Short mmCIF file of C-alpha atoms in Angstrom, two decimals:
data_model
loop_
_atom_site.label_atom_id
_atom_site.label_comp_id
_atom_site.label_asym_id
_atom_site.label_seq_id
_atom_site.Cartn_x
_atom_site.Cartn_y
_atom_site.Cartn_z
CA MET C 1 -78.65 -69.20 73.95
CA SER C 2 -75.39 -67.35 73.72
CA SER C 3 -74.66 -64.11 75.86
CA VAL C 4 -74.04 -62.18 72.44
CA LEU C 5 -77.35 -62.98 71.30
CA ARG C 6 -79.20 -62.67 74.37
CA PRO C 7 -77.39 -59.76 76.41
CA VAL C 8 -77.34 -59.88 80.22
CA GLY C 9 -77.24 -56.86 82.14
CA GLY C 10 -79.27 -54.14 84.05
CA GLN C 11 -80.42 -52.38 81.05
CA PRO C 12 -83.11 -53.21 78.58
CA PRO C 13 -81.86 -55.21 75.77
CA GLY C 14 -82.49 -52.68 73.20
CA VAL C 15 -79.52 -50.59 74.78
CA TYR C 16 -77.18 -53.47 74.27
CA TRP C 17 -78.43 -54.01 71.07
CA ARG C 18 -77.86 -50.16 70.02
CA ARG C 19 -74.35 -49.81 71.32
CA ARG C 20 -73.41 -53.21 69.43
CA LEU C 21 -74.56 -51.94 66.43
CA LEU C 22 -72.71 -48.58 66.87
CA LEU C 23 -69.63 -50.55 67.84
CA LEU C 24 -70.08 -52.18 64.46
CA ALA C 25 -70.59 -49.28 62.68
CA VAL C 26 -67.50 -47.80 63.88
CA LEU C 27 -65.64 -51.17 62.95
CA VAL C 28 -66.97 -51.12 59.65
CA VAL C 29 -65.33 -47.18 59.12
CA VAL C 30 -61.75 -47.78 60.61
CA LEU C 31 -61.81 -50.92 58.43
CA LEU C 32 -62.80 -48.78 55.11
CA ILE C 33 -60.27 -46.15 55.99
CA LEU C 34 -57.30 -48.67 56.60
CA GLY C 35 -58.12 -50.08 53.22
CA ARG C 36 -58.07 -47.06 51.52
CA ALA C 37 -54.97 -46.09 53.36
CA CYS C 38 -52.97 -49.53 52.11
CA GLY C 39 -53.88 -48.91 48.99
CA VAL C 40 -52.36 -45.64 48.85
CA LEU C 41 -49.40 -46.86 50.32
CA GLY C 42 -49.04 -50.02 48.12
CA GLY C 43 -50.35 -48.83 44.80
CA SER C 44 -48.28 -47.12 42.07
CA ASP C 45 -48.22 -43.72 41.72
CA SER C 46 -50.84 -42.58 39.18
CA THR C 47 -49.13 -39.44 38.00
CA SER C 48 -46.32 -40.50 36.04
CA THR C 49 -42.94 -38.26 35.35
CA PRO C 50 -42.53 -37.54 32.17
CA THR C 51 -38.78 -38.77 30.73
CA PRO C 52 -37.34 -36.15 29.19
CA SER C 53 -36.53 -36.86 25.76
CA VAL C 54 -33.06 -36.37 24.25
CA THR C 55 -33.29 -34.46 21.01
CA SER C 56 -29.90 -34.89 19.17
CA THR C 57 -28.61 -31.91 17.48
CA SER C 58 -26.49 -32.27 15.07
CA THR C 59 -23.28 -30.18 15.04
CA ALA C 60 -22.01 -29.34 11.68
CA THR C 61 -18.39 -30.20 10.91
CA PRO C 62 -16.28 -27.12 9.91
CA GLN C 63 -14.89 -27.92 6.28
CA PRO C 64 -11.52 -27.42 5.73
CA THR C 65 -10.93 -24.00 4.12
CA SER C 66 -8.54 -24.02 1.14
CA LYS C 67 -5.26 -22.16 2.40
CA PRO C 68 -4.50 -19.04 0.23
CA THR C 69 -2.38 -19.47 -3.04
CA ALA C 70 0.69 -17.29 -2.95
CA THR C 71 0.94 -15.17 -6.16
CA ALA C 72 4.24 -14.27 -7.15
CA THR C 73 4.50 -10.72 -8.39
CA PRO C 74 7.60 -10.11 -11.02
CA THR C 75 9.77 -7.67 -9.51
CA ALA C 76 11.14 -5.44 -12.34
CA LYS C 77 15.06 -5.53 -11.84
CA PRO C 78 16.74 -2.24 -11.48
CA THR C 79 17.91 0.05 -14.34
CA ALA C 80 21.10 1.43 -14.11
CA THR C 81 19.16 5.29 -13.81
CA SER C 82 17.57 3.67 -10.37
CA ARG C 83 20.48 1.86 -9.43
CA ALA C 84 22.35 5.60 -9.32
CA THR C 85 19.48 7.13 -7.84
CA THR C 86 20.03 4.89 -4.94
CA ALA C 87 23.86 5.61 -4.65
CA ALA C 88 23.55 9.25 -5.30
CA GLY C 89 21.47 12.71 -4.51
CA ILE C 90 20.12 14.90 -6.73
CA CYS C 91 22.59 17.69 -7.87
CA LYS C 92 21.41 21.45 -6.82
CA ASP C 93 22.14 24.30 -9.10
CA SER C 94 24.83 25.40 -6.58
CA GLN C 95 26.85 22.44 -6.73
CA VAL C 96 26.68 22.83 -10.95
CA ARG C 97 29.82 23.74 -13.01
CA VAL C 98 29.16 24.75 -16.89
CA PHE C 99 31.85 24.96 -19.31
CA ALA C 100 31.82 25.28 -23.04
CA THR C 101 35.02 26.38 -25.04
CA ALA C 102 36.71 26.17 -28.52
CA GLU C 103 38.78 23.99 -28.87
CA ASP C 104 40.83 26.64 -31.26
CA ASP C 105 40.95 29.99 -30.68
CA GLN C 106 41.18 30.71 -34.44
CA ASN C 107 38.47 29.12 -36.69
CA PRO C 108 37.85 29.62 -40.40
CA VAL C 109 34.91 31.67 -41.41
CA GLY C 110 31.88 29.02 -42.38
CA GLY C 111 33.50 26.75 -39.72
CA PRO C 112 33.18 23.91 -38.35
CA VAL C 113 34.12 24.94 -34.71
CA ARG C 114 34.34 22.40 -32.27
CA VAL C 115 33.21 23.48 -29.00
CA ARG C 116 34.05 21.45 -25.83
CA PHE C 117 30.93 21.21 -23.77
CA VAL C 118 31.20 19.78 -20.03
CA VAL C 119 29.14 19.28 -16.81
CA ALA C 120 30.45 18.88 -13.52
CA THR C 121 30.42 19.81 -10.22
CA ASP C 122 32.57 21.85 -7.26
CA SER C 123 33.61 18.22 -5.70
CA ASP C 124 34.54 14.70 -6.19
CA THR C 125 31.21 13.53 -4.47
CA LYS C 126 28.86 12.21 -7.33
CA CYS C 127 25.36 13.37 -7.65
CA LEU C 128 22.49 13.19 -10.21
CA ARG C 129 22.13 15.41 -12.95
CA ASP C 130 19.61 15.41 -16.16
CA ILE C 131 22.54 16.15 -18.88
CA GLY C 132 19.79 15.34 -21.96
CA PRO C 133 19.93 17.64 -24.90
CA ALA C 134 16.75 19.40 -23.63
CA ALA C 135 18.75 20.26 -20.45
CA ASN C 136 21.98 21.37 -22.37
CA GLY C 137 22.43 24.31 -24.49
CA VAL C 138 25.44 25.89 -26.56
CA VAL C 139 24.76 29.57 -27.28
CA ILE C 140 27.51 31.66 -29.48
CA THR C 141 27.21 35.38 -29.77
CA SER C 142 29.23 37.94 -31.13
CA GLU C 143 29.14 41.84 -29.91
CA GLY C 144 25.56 40.86 -27.73
CA ARG C 145 23.75 40.00 -30.64
CA ARG C 146 22.72 36.31 -30.59
CA ILE C 147 24.35 34.53 -33.33
CA TRP C 148 23.25 30.74 -32.71
CA SER C 149 21.97 28.20 -30.50
CA SER C 150 21.96 24.39 -30.60
CA ASP C 151 18.37 24.16 -29.56
CA ASP C 152 17.16 26.30 -32.79
CA CYS C 153 17.19 23.34 -34.66
CA THR C 154 17.86 20.37 -32.44
CA PRO C 155 14.97 21.14 -29.31
CA GLY C 156 14.39 18.90 -26.69
CA GLY C 157 14.83 15.34 -25.92
CA GLU C 158 14.38 12.84 -23.56
CA PRO C 159 16.14 13.51 -19.94
CA ASN C 160 19.40 11.53 -19.34
CA VAL C 161 19.89 11.54 -15.49
CA ARG C 162 23.54 10.21 -14.75
CA PRO C 163 26.01 10.78 -11.67
CA ILE C 164 28.73 13.43 -12.35
CA SER C 165 31.38 14.71 -9.93
CA LYS C 166 34.54 17.06 -10.42
CA SER C 167 36.46 14.52 -11.33
CA ALA C 168 33.86 12.69 -13.43
CA PRO C 169 32.16 15.36 -15.62
CA TYR C 170 29.92 15.09 -18.41
CA ALA C 171 31.55 16.24 -21.65
CA VAL C 172 30.75 16.08 -24.96
CA THR C 173 31.94 18.07 -28.24
CA VAL C 174 29.10 20.43 -30.07
CA SER C 175 30.22 20.87 -33.75
CA TRP C 176 29.29 24.47 -35.23
CA GLN C 177 29.05 25.11 -38.89
CA GLY C 178 29.28 29.06 -38.85
CA ASP C 179 26.20 29.59 -39.70
CA VAL C 180 23.33 31.96 -38.55
CA SER C 181 20.19 30.38 -36.72
CA ARG C 182 16.96 31.21 -35.39
CA PRO C 183 14.31 29.52 -33.21
CA GLY C 184 12.55 27.42 -35.59
CA CYS C 185 15.57 26.48 -37.73
CA PRO C 186 14.48 28.73 -40.86
CA THR C 187 15.63 27.04 -44.35
CA ALA C 188 18.19 30.78 -44.83
CA ARG C 189 20.82 30.45 -42.46
CA PRO C 190 23.56 32.54 -43.88
CA LYS C 191 27.25 32.54 -42.39
CA ALA C 192 28.61 34.02 -39.58
CA PRO C 193 31.16 36.96 -40.77
CA ALA C 194 34.78 37.29 -39.49
CA GLY C 195 35.04 38.21 -36.15
CA SER C 196 35.20 37.61 -32.39
CA TYR C 197 32.73 35.43 -31.01
CA SER C 198 31.36 34.00 -27.53
CA VAL C 199 30.59 30.24 -26.77
CA THR C 200 28.23 29.95 -23.33
CA GLY C 201 26.93 26.52 -21.95
CA ARG C 202 24.07 26.04 -19.99
CA ASN C 203 22.86 23.22 -17.88
CA GLY C 204 19.13 23.33 -16.62
CA ASP C 205 19.31 26.98 -14.76
CA VAL C 206 22.93 26.87 -14.50
CA THR C 207 24.79 28.97 -17.20
CA GLY C 208 28.70 28.93 -17.36
CA ALA C 209 31.02 31.94 -17.98
CA PRO C 210 31.51 32.51 -21.86
CA ASN C 211 34.66 31.90 -23.64
CA THR C 212 35.82 33.87 -26.58
CA PHE C 213 37.01 32.44 -30.03
CA THR C 214 37.60 34.63 -33.41
CA LEU C 215 36.59 33.51 -36.90
CA GLY C 216 38.73 34.36 -40.16
#
């Protein structure tokens, strides 16, 4: 019989069999541990790493904006008054000179008496002045009494601003028919009698010196 099945030694056979069984059990345990270790090392990882999903984000393509349309605004053409305004300053009252003179020293009763009315300045440098009918006036007096005014029957009027100077004055002839007038222009206007009279011109707040003439 084999020595494996029949142990030989000084110990009783039961001792040798217990040793063999214990060794076999240890061997089985070692084999089980090795088998599990190999399974862990050779097997696939049960925990799968999640693959990140790519989310496509659509970026809105900017739409081309419409270009602003240029609107041409017509520019008003400069008038003669606006051109003169840029060329000269406003006349000061201290620069302005006003003259009113009868063209004839001796005039008939009942007229007409022609009066030369002039607005100028004290230098040859032009400046702007309103010489419209509302700004101008001619007054005739006799011995301190008011006889006639150009504003009695034709008051007011539109402004008329233009450049004037000493060498380029504004001049006009005013005709007086020899009658006596009052503000408001009443219908009854008697004729002025023979005598000595004075005529004075005005432009704005500037009044010229009186000049004399006679009727009769």
